[in-house]
């Protein structure tokens, strides 16, 4: 079990042990390609109680009910553990949430987003706990889903994160991908993501460096925030006894300049929330300069600058972006022991393109069928009532 690092922020008010017992909350899911939508769900769930337990399904269960996951179960377990609002992770959680599971982990209720989760045969996975009154609902994060991210990667276009230079293929995708006439995604019930200051405040720790803490600066794209990033940040976090890690995120255009192709997959605002949700990060610089300058180091009073084992691409003028921290003797390369990159994730998707497209279509068909069944069920009392008159 990993204790979260958020303290009292965003949680229920803590009372003395004699006042009441701790409220234990259960969440479960696939948590494949963990993004800020997952993190926001867990943030909301944690605020409903005192201790958040998250069950994560196995690869076999996900393949049976939804289709092939992008990440392995071991990768997904660790990704969920890295979210700062999570207190405990339960591997191999059952796909259908039952009262037996809640009782086994002494949970008062479970929390899920206001979207539909169905089994392979079209049943609501939360039916039993809903009937027992041990189900709570939180707001689904608008504008993001695993399905949408997979769709972005399946479209090879250079400027999908920009309104300029948009290819005709992507323009068609942007107008129609996963949307019904009402402008909502029939697979996930979300629309285009819009960043707000309130959302950043909800994710941010709001804590400044304290005396005795070592300020560590890292920079990069942190695109599709994944287990490779988590392993790197965990290693950085463990370098000193009292770390305060600041992550500098580069502008979209900057990332596209040094990575090329269709990167970044996620725009700057999405990447910001993804990194802020990580328990190893204390602060984020939104739109950090590519070169780590003296001004940046002095402003944040940086003690140490870290970079992974990936290639350091020179700045546009050919200079070393880490020249200043190297000159000061505060530069350190950190080997995370994980060679996973955003490129490799995209390769996984492309390799299994047909399987992922079939998964998305399958999910759409199930949800549409469920919605139709619900409409018929709601209409039934009205027809019976008409007969009475």
CSV table of N, CA and C in Angstrom, one decimal, residues 171-306:
chain,number,residue,atom,x,y,z
A,171,UNK,N,-9.3,16.9,-39.9
A,171,UNK,CA,-10.5,17.8,-39.7
A,171,UNK,C,-11.8,17.0,-39.7
A,172,UNK,N,-11.8,16.0,-40.5
A,172,UNK,CA,-13.0,15.1,-40.5
A,172,UNK,C,-13.2,14.4,-39.2
A,173,UNK,N,-12.0,13.9,-38.7
A,173,UNK,CA,-12.0,13.2,-37.4
A,173,UNK,C,-12.4,14.1,-36.3
A,174,UNK,N,-11.9,15.3,-36.3
A,174,UNK,CA,-12.2,16.3,-35.2
A,174,UNK,C,-13.7,16.7,-35.2
A,175,UNK,N,-14.3,16.7,-36.3
A,175,UNK,CA,-15.7,17.0,-36.4
A,175,UNK,C,-16.6,15.9,-36.1
A,176,UNK,N,-16.1,14.6,-36.3
A,176,UNK,CA,-17.1,13.5,-36.1
A,176,UNK,C,-16.6,12.4,-35.2
A,177,UNK,N,-15.4,12.3,-34.8
A,177,UNK,CA,-14.9,11.2,-34.1
A,177,UNK,C,-15.7,11.0,-32.8
A,178,UNK,N,-16.4,9.9,-32.6
A,178,UNK,CA,-17.0,9.6,-31.4
A,178,UNK,C,-18.1,10.5,-31.0
A,179,UNK,N,-18.7,11.3,-31.9
A,179,UNK,CA,-19.7,12.2,-31.5
A,179,UNK,C,-21.1,11.9,-32.1
A,180,UNK,N,-22.1,12.1,-31.4
A,180,UNK,CA,-23.4,11.9,-31.9
A,180,UNK,C,-23.9,13.3,-32.3
A,181,UNK,N,-25.2,13.5,-32.9
A,181,UNK,CA,-25.6,14.8,-33.2
A,181,UNK,C,-25.7,15.8,-32.1
A,182,UNK,N,-25.8,15.3,-30.9
A,182,UNK,CA,-25.8,16.3,-29.7
A,182,UNK,C,-24.5,16.8,-29.3
A,183,UNK,N,-23.4,16.4,-30.0
A,183,UNK,CA,-22.1,16.9,-29.7
A,183,UNK,C,-21.4,16.1,-28.6
A,184,UNK,N,-22.0,14.9,-28.3
A,184,UNK,CA,-21.4,14.1,-27.2
A,184,UNK,C,-20.8,12.8,-27.8
A,185,UNK,N,-19.9,12.3,-27.1
A,185,UNK,CA,-19.2,11.1,-27.6
A,185,UNK,C,-20.1,9.9,-27.1
A,186,UNK,N,-20.7,9.1,-28.1
A,186,UNK,CA,-21.5,8.0,-27.7
A,186,UNK,C,-20.7,6.9,-26.9
A,187,UNK,N,-19.4,6.8,-27.1
A,187,UNK,CA,-18.6,5.8,-26.4
A,187,UNK,C,-18.4,6.2,-25.0
A,188,UNK,N,-18.1,7.5,-24.7
A,188,UNK,CA,-17.7,7.9,-23.4
A,188,UNK,C,-18.5,9.0,-22.8
A,189,UNK,N,-19.4,9.6,-23.6
A,189,UNK,CA,-20.2,10.7,-23.1
A,189,UNK,C,-19.5,12.0,-22.8
A,190,UNK,N,-18.4,12.3,-23.5
A,190,UNK,CA,-17.6,13.5,-23.2
A,190,UNK,C,-17.5,14.3,-24.5
A,191,UNK,N,-17.1,15.5,-24.3
A,191,UNK,CA,-16.9,16.5,-25.4
A,191,UNK,C,-15.5,17.0,-25.3
A,192,UNK,N,-15.2,18.0,-26.1
A,192,UNK,CA,-13.8,18.5,-26.2
A,192,UNK,C,-13.4,19.1,-24.9
A,193,UNK,N,-12.2,18.8,-24.4
A,193,UNK,CA,-11.7,19.3,-23.1
A,193,UNK,C,-11.4,20.8,-23.2
A,194,UNK,N,-11.9,21.5,-22.1
A,194,UNK,CA,-11.6,22.9,-22.0
A,194,UNK,C,-11.0,23.1,-20.6
A,195,UNK,N,-9.8,23.7,-20.6
A,195,UNK,CA,-9.0,23.9,-19.3
A,195,UNK,C,-9.6,25.1,-18.6
A,196,UNK,N,-9.7,25.1,-17.3
A,196,UNK,CA,-10.1,26.2,-16.5
A,196,UNK,C,-9.1,26.3,-15.3
A,197,UNK,N,-9.1,27.5,-14.7
A,197,UNK,CA,-8.2,27.8,-13.6
A,197,UNK,C,-8.7,26.9,-12.4
A,198,UNK,N,-10.0,26.7,-12.3
A,198,UNK,CA,-10.5,25.9,-11.2
A,198,UNK,C,-10.0,24.5,-11.2
A,199,UNK,N,-9.9,23.9,-12.4
A,199,UNK,CA,-9.4,22.6,-12.5
A,199,UNK,C,-7.9,22.5,-12.1
A,200,UNK,N,-7.1,23.5,-12.5
A,200,UNK,CA,-5.7,23.5,-12.1
A,200,UNK,C,-5.6,23.6,-10.6
A,201,UNK,N,-6.4,24.4,-10.0
A,201,UNK,CA,-6.4,24.6,-8.5
A,201,UNK,C,-6.8,23.2,-7.8
A,202,UNK,N,-7.8,22.5,-8.4
A,202,UNK,CA,-8.2,21.2,-7.8
A,202,UNK,C,-7.0,20.2,-7.8
A,203,UNK,N,-6.2,20.3,-8.9
A,203,UNK,CA,-5.2,19.3,-9.0
A,203,UNK,C,-3.9,19.7,-8.3
A,204,UNK,N,-3.6,21.0,-8.2
A,204,UNK,CA,-2.4,21.5,-7.6
A,204,UNK,C,-2.3,21.3,-6.1
A,205,UNK,N,-1.1,21.1,-5.6
A,205,UNK,CA,-1.0,20.9,-4.1
A,205,UNK,C,-1.1,22.3,-3.4
A,206,UNK,N,-0.7,23.3,-4.1
A,206,UNK,CA,-0.7,24.7,-3.4
A,206,UNK,C,0.4,24.9,-2.4
A,207,UNK,N,1.3,24.0,-2.3
A,207,UNK,CA,2.4,24.1,-1.3
A,207,UNK,C,3.7,24.6,-1.9
A,208,UNK,N,4.3,25.5,-1.2
A,208,UNK,CA,5.6,26.0,-1.7
A,208,UNK,C,6.7,25.2,-1.0
A,209,UNK,N,7.9,25.3,-1.5
A,209,UNK,CA,9.1,24.6,-0.9
A,209,UNK,C,9.3,25.1,0.6
A,210,UNK,N,9.5,24.1,1.4
A,210,UNK,CA,9.7,24.4,2.8
A,210,UNK,C,11.2,24.4,3.2
A,211,UNK,N,11.6,25.1,4.3
A,211,UNK,CA,13.0,25.0,4.7
A,211,UNK,C,13.5,23.6,4.8
A,212,UNK,N,14.6,23.3,4.3
A,212,UNK,CA,15.2,21.9,4.4
A,212,UNK,C,14.8,21.0,3.2
A,213,UNK,N,13.9,21.5,2.4
A,213,UNK,CA,13.5,20.7,1.2
A,213,UNK,C,14.5,21.0,0.0
A,214,UNK,N,14.8,20.0,-0.8
A,214,UNK,CA,15.7,20.1,-1.9
A,214,UNK,C,14.8,20.3,-3.2
A,215,UNK,N,15.0,21.5,-3.8
A,215,UNK,CA,14.2,21.8,-5.0
A,215,UNK,C,14.9,21.1,-6.2
A,216,UNK,N,14.1,20.2,-6.9
A,216,UNK,CA,14.6,19.5,-8.0
A,216,UNK,C,13.8,19.9,-9.3
A,217,UNK,N,14.5,20.2,-10.3
A,217,UNK,CA,13.8,20.6,-11.6
A,217,UNK,C,14.0,19.5,-12.6
A,218,UNK,N,12.9,19.1,-13.3
A,218,UNK,CA,12.9,18.3,-14.4
A,218,UNK,C,12.1,18.9,-15.5
A,219,UNK,N,12.4,18.6,-16.8
A,219,UNK,CA,11.7,19.2,-17.9
A,219,UNK,C,11.4,18.3,-19.0
A,220,UNK,N,10.4,18.5,-19.8
A,220,UNK,CA,10.1,17.6,-20.9
A,220,UNK,C,8.7,17.8,-21.4
A,221,UNK,N,8.3,16.9,-22.3
A,221,UNK,CA,6.9,16.9,-22.8
A,221,UNK,C,6.0,16.2,-21.9
A,222,UNK,N,6.4,15.1,-21.3
A,222,UNK,CA,5.5,14.3,-20.5
A,222,UNK,C,4.2,14.0,-21.2
A,223,UNK,N,4.3,13.7,-22.5
A,223,UNK,CA,3.2,13.4,-23.3
A,223,UNK,C,2.6,12.0,-23.0
A,224,UNK,N,1.3,11.9,-23.0
A,224,UNK,CA,0.6,10.6,-22.7
A,224,UNK,C,1.2,10.0,-21.3
A,225,UNK,N,1.3,10.9,-20.4
A,225,UNK,CA,1.9,10.6,-19.1
A,225,UNK,C,1.8,9.1,-18.7
A,226,UNK,N,2.9,8.4,-18.7
A,226,UNK,CA,2.9,6.9,-18.6
A,226,UNK,C,3.9,6.4,-17.6
A,227,UNK,N,4.0,5.0,-17.6
A,227,UNK,CA,4.8,4.4,-16.5
A,227,UNK,C,6.2,4.7,-16.6
A,228,UNK,N,6.7,5.0,-17.8
A,228,UNK,CA,8.1,5.4,-18.0
A,228,UNK,C,8.4,6.7,-17.3
A,229,UNK,N,7.4,7.7,-17.4
A,229,UNK,CA,7.6,8.9,-16.7
A,229,UNK,C,7.5,8.7,-15.2
A,230,UNK,N,6.6,7.9,-14.8
A,230,UNK,CA,6.4,7.6,-13.3
A,230,UNK,C,7.7,7.0,-12.7
A,231,UNK,N,8.3,6.0,-13.4
A,231,UNK,CA,9.5,5.4,-12.9
A,231,UNK,C,10.6,6.5,-12.8
A,232,UNK,N,10.7,7.4,-13.8
A,232,UNK,CA,11.7,8.4,-13.8
A,232,UNK,C,11.5,9.3,-12.6
A,233,UNK,N,10.3,9.8,-12.4
A,233,UNK,CA,10.0,10.8,-11.4
A,233,UNK,C,10.1,10.1,-10.0
A,234,UNK,N,9.8,8.9,-9.9
A,234,UNK,CA,10.0,8.2,-8.6
A,234,UNK,C,11.5,8.1,-8.2
A,235,UNK,N,12.3,7.8,-9.2
A,235,UNK,CA,13.7,7.8,-9.0
A,235,UNK,C,14.3,9.2,-8.6
A,236,UNK,N,13.8,10.2,-9.2
A,236,UNK,CA,14.2,11.6,-8.9
A,236,UNK,C,13.7,11.9,-7.5
A,237,UNK,N,12.5,11.6,-7.2
A,237,UNK,CA,11.9,11.8,-5.9
A,237,UNK,C,12.8,11.2,-4.8
A,238,UNK,N,13.3,10.0,-5.1
A,238,UNK,CA,14.1,9.3,-4.1
A,238,UNK,C,15.5,9.6,-3.9
A,239,UNK,N,16.0,10.6,-4.7
A,239,UNK,CA,17.4,11.0,-4.7
A,239,UNK,C,17.8,11.7,-3.4
A,240,UNK,N,16.8,12.4,-2.7
A,240,UNK,CA,17.1,13.2,-1.5
A,240,UNK,C,16.1,12.8,-0.5
A,241,UNK,N,16.3,13.2,0.8
A,241,UNK,CA,15.4,12.9,1.9
A,241,UNK,C,14.1,13.7,1.8
A,242,UNK,N,14.2,15.0,1.5
A,242,UNK,CA,13.0,15.8,1.4
A,242,UNK,C,12.9,16.6,0.1
A,243,UNK,N,12.4,15.9,-0.9
A,243,UNK,CA,12.4,16.5,-2.3
A,243,UNK,C,11.2,17.4,-2.5
A,244,UNK,N,11.4,18.4,-3.3
A,244,UNK,CA,10.3,19.2,-3.9
A,244,UNK,C,10.5,19.3,-5.4
A,245,UNK,N,9.8,18.5,-6.1
A,245,UNK,CA,10.0,18.3,-7.5
A,245,UNK,C,9.2,19.2,-8.3
A,246,UNK,N,9.8,20.0,-9.2
A,246,UNK,CA,9.1,20.9,-10.1
A,246,UNK,C,9.3,20.4,-11.5
A,247,UNK,N,8.2,20.2,-12.2
A,247,UNK,CA,8.2,19.7,-13.6
A,247,UNK,C,7.9,20.8,-14.6
A,248,UNK,N,8.9,21.0,-15.5
A,248,UNK,CA,8.6,22.1,-16.5
A,248,UNK,C,8.1,21.4,-17.8
A,249,UNK,N,6.9,21.9,-18.2
A,249,UNK,CA,6.3,21.3,-19.4
A,249,UNK,C,6.5,22.3,-20.6
A,250,UNK,N,7.0,21.7,-21.7
A,250,UNK,CA,7.2,22.6,-22.9
A,250,UNK,C,5.9,22.8,-23.6
A,251,UNK,N,5.9,24.0,-24.3
A,251,UNK,CA,4.7,24.3,-25.2
A,251,UNK,C,4.6,23.2,-26.3
A,252,UNK,N,3.3,23.1,-26.8
A,252,UNK,CA,3.0,22.1,-27.8
A,252,UNK,C,3.9,22.3,-29.0
A,253,UNK,N,4.1,23.6,-29.5
A,253,UNK,CA,4.9,23.8,-30.7
A,253,UNK,C,6.4,23.4,-30.4
A,254,UNK,N,6.8,23.6,-29.2
A,254,UNK,CA,8.2,23.3,-28.9
A,254,UNK,C,8.4,21.8,-28.9
A,255,UNK,N,7.4,21.0,-28.4
A,255,UNK,CA,7.5,19.6,-28.4
A,255,UNK,C,7.5,19.1,-29.8
A,256,UNK,N,6.6,19.6,-30.6
A,256,UNK,CA,6.5,19.2,-32.0
A,256,UNK,C,7.8,19.5,-32.8
A,257,UNK,N,8.5,20.5,-32.4
A,257,UNK,CA,9.8,20.9,-33.0
A,257,UNK,C,10.8,19.8,-32.8
A,258,UNK,N,10.9,19.4,-31.5
A,258,UNK,CA,12.0,18.4,-31.3
A,258,UNK,C,11.6,17.0,-31.4
A,259,UNK,N,10.3,16.7,-31.3
A,259,UNK,CA,9.8,15.3,-31.5
A,259,UNK,C,9.3,15.0,-32.9
A,260,UNK,N,8.7,16.0,-33.5
A,260,UNK,CA,8.2,15.9,-34.9
A,260,UNK,C,7.0,15.0,-34.9
A,261,UNK,N,6.7,14.4,-36.1
A,261,UNK,CA,5.5,13.5,-36.3
A,261,UNK,C,4.3,14.2,-35.9
A,262,UNK,N,3.5,13.5,-35.1
A,262,UNK,CA,2.2,14.0,-34.6
A,262,UNK,C,2.2,14.4,-33.2
A,263,UNK,N,3.4,14.7,-32.6
A,263,UNK,CA,3.5,15.0,-31.2
A,263,UNK,C,3.4,16.5,-30.9
A,264,UNK,N,2.9,16.8,-29.7
A,264,UNK,CA,2.4,15.9,-28.7
A,264,UNK,C,1.0,15.4,-28.9
A,265,UNK,N,0.7,14.2,-28.4
A,265,UNK,CA,-0.7,13.6,-28.6
A,265,UNK,C,-1.6,14.4,-27.7
A,266,UNK,N,-1.2,14.8,-26.5
A,266,UNK,CA,-2.0,15.6,-25.6
A,266,UNK,C,-1.5,17.0,-25.6
A,267,UNK,N,-2.4,18.0,-25.5
A,267,UNK,CA,-2.0,19.4,-25.5
A,267,UNK,C,-1.4,19.8,-24.2
A,268,UNK,N,-0.9,21.0,-24.1
A,268,UNK,CA,-0.2,21.4,-22.9
A,268,UNK,C,-1.1,21.4,-21.6
A,269,UNK,N,-2.4,21.8,-21.8
A,269,UNK,CA,-3.3,21.8,-20.7
A,269,UNK,C,-3.6,20.4,-20.2
A,270,UNK,N,-3.7,19.5,-21.1
A,270,UNK,CA,-4.0,18.1,-20.7
A,270,UNK,C,-2.7,17.5,-20.0
A,271,UNK,N,-1.6,17.8,-20.5
A,271,UNK,CA,-0.3,17.3,-19.9
A,271,UNK,C,-0.1,17.9,-18.5
A,272,UNK,N,-0.5,19.1,-18.4
A,272,UNK,CA,-0.4,19.8,-17.0
A,272,UNK,C,-1.1,19.0,-16.0
A,273,UNK,N,-2.4,18.7,-16.2
A,273,UNK,CA,-3.2,18.0,-15.2
A,273,UNK,C,-2.7,16.6,-15.0
A,274,UNK,N,-2.2,15.9,-16.0
A,274,UNK,CA,-1.7,14.6,-15.9
A,274,UNK,C,-0.5,14.6,-14.9
A,275,UNK,N,0.4,15.5,-15.1
A,275,UNK,CA,1.6,15.6,-14.3
A,275,UNK,C,1.3,16.0,-12.8
A,276,UNK,N,0.4,17.0,-12.7
A,276,UNK,CA,0.0,17.5,-11.4
A,276,UNK,C,-0.6,16.4,-10.5
A,277,UNK,N,-1.2,15.4,-11.2
A,277,UNK,CA,-1.9,14.3,-10.4
A,277,UNK,C,-0.8,13.3,-9.8
A,278,UNK,N,0.4,13.4,-10.3
A,278,UNK,CA,1.4,12.4,-9.8
A,278,UNK,C,1.9,12.8,-8.4
A,279,UNK,N,2.0,11.8,-7.6
A,279,UNK,CA,2.4,12.0,-6.2
A,279,UNK,C,3.8,12.5,-6.0
A,280,UNK,N,4.7,12.3,-7.0
A,280,UNK,CA,6.1,12.6,-6.9
A,280,UNK,C,6.4,14.1,-7.4
A,281,UNK,N,5.3,14.8,-7.9
A,281,UNK,CA,5.5,16.1,-8.4
A,281,UNK,C,4.8,17.1,-7.5
A,282,UNK,N,5.6,18.2,-7.1
A,282,UNK,CA,5.0,19.2,-6.2
A,282,UNK,C,4.5,20.4,-7.0
A,283,UNK,N,5.1,20.8,-8.1
A,283,UNK,CA,4.7,21.9,-8.8
A,283,UNK,C,5.0,21.7,-10.3
A,284,UNK,N,4.3,22.5,-11.2
A,284,UNK,CA,4.4,22.4,-12.6
A,284,UNK,C,4.6,23.8,-13.2
A,285,UNK,N,5.6,23.9,-14.1
A,285,UNK,CA,5.8,25.2,-14.8
A,285,UNK,C,5.1,25.0,-16.2
A,286,UNK,N,4.1,25.7,-16.4
A,286,UNK,CA,3.3,25.5,-17.7
A,286,UNK,C,3.9,26.4,-18.8
A,287,UNK,N,4.4,25.7,-19.8
A,287,UNK,CA,5.1,26.4,-20.9
A,287,UNK,C,6.5,26.8,-20.5
A,288,UNK,N,7.3,25.8,-19.9
A,288,UNK,CA,8.7,26.1,-19.5
A,288,UNK,C,9.6,26.3,-20.7
A,289,UNK,N,10.6,27.2,-20.6
A,289,UNK,CA,11.5,27.3,-21.7
A,289,UNK,C,12.3,26.0,-22.0
A,290,UNK,N,12.6,25.8,-23.2
A,290,UNK,CA,13.3,24.6,-23.6
A,290,UNK,C,14.7,24.5,-22.9
A,291,UNK,N,15.4,25.6,-23.0
A,291,UNK,CA,16.7,25.6,-22.3
A,291,UNK,C,16.5,26.1,-20.8
A,292,UNK,N,17.2,25.4,-19.9
A,292,UNK,CA,17.1,25.7,-18.5
A,292,UNK,C,18.0,26.8,-18.2
A,293,UNK,N,17.4,28.0,-18.1
A,293,UNK,CA,18.2,29.2,-18.0
A,293,UNK,C,18.5,29.6,-16.5
A,294,UNK,N,19.5,30.5,-16.4
A,294,UNK,CA,19.9,31.0,-15.1
A,294,UNK,C,18.7,31.7,-14.4
A,295,UNK,N,17.9,32.4,-15.2
A,295,UNK,CA,16.7,33.1,-14.6
A,295,UNK,C,15.7,32.0,-14.0
A,296,UNK,N,15.5,30.9,-14.7
A,296,UNK,CA,14.6,29.9,-14.2
A,296,UNK,C,15.2,29.3,-12.9
A,297,UNK,N,16.5,29.0,-12.9
A,297,UNK,CA,17.1,28.3,-11.8
A,297,UNK,C,17.1,29.3,-10.5
A,298,UNK,N,17.3,30.6,-10.8
A,298,UNK,CA,17.3,31.5,-9.7
A,298,UNK,C,15.9,31.8,-9.1
A,299,UNK,N,15.0,31.9,-10.1
A,299,UNK,CA,13.6,32.2,-9.7
A,299,UNK,C,13.0,31.1,-8.7
A,300,UNK,N,13.3,29.8,-9.1
A,300,UNK,CA,12.7,28.7,-8.3
A,300,UNK,C,13.7,28.2,-7.3
A,301,UNK,N,14.9,28.8,-7.2
A,301,UNK,CA,15.9,28.4,-6.2
A,301,UNK,C,16.2,26.9,-6.3
A,302,UNK,N,16.5,26.5,-7.6
A,302,UNK,CA,16.7,25.1,-7.9
A,302,UNK,C,18.0,24.6,-7.3
A,303,UNK,N,18.0,23.5,-6.7
A,303,UNK,CA,19.2,22.8,-6.1
A,303,UNK,C,19.8,21.8,-7.0
A,304,UNK,N,18.9,21.2,-7.8
A,304,UNK,CA,19.3,20.0,-8.7
A,304,UNK,C,18.5,20.0,-9.9
A,305,UNK,N,19.1,19.7,-11.0
A,305,UNK,CA,18.4,19.5,-12.3
A,305,UNK,C,18.6,18.1,-12.8
A,306,UNK,N,17.5,17.4,-13.1
A,306,UNK,CA,17.6,16.0,-13.5
A,306,UNK,C,17.1,15.8,-14.9
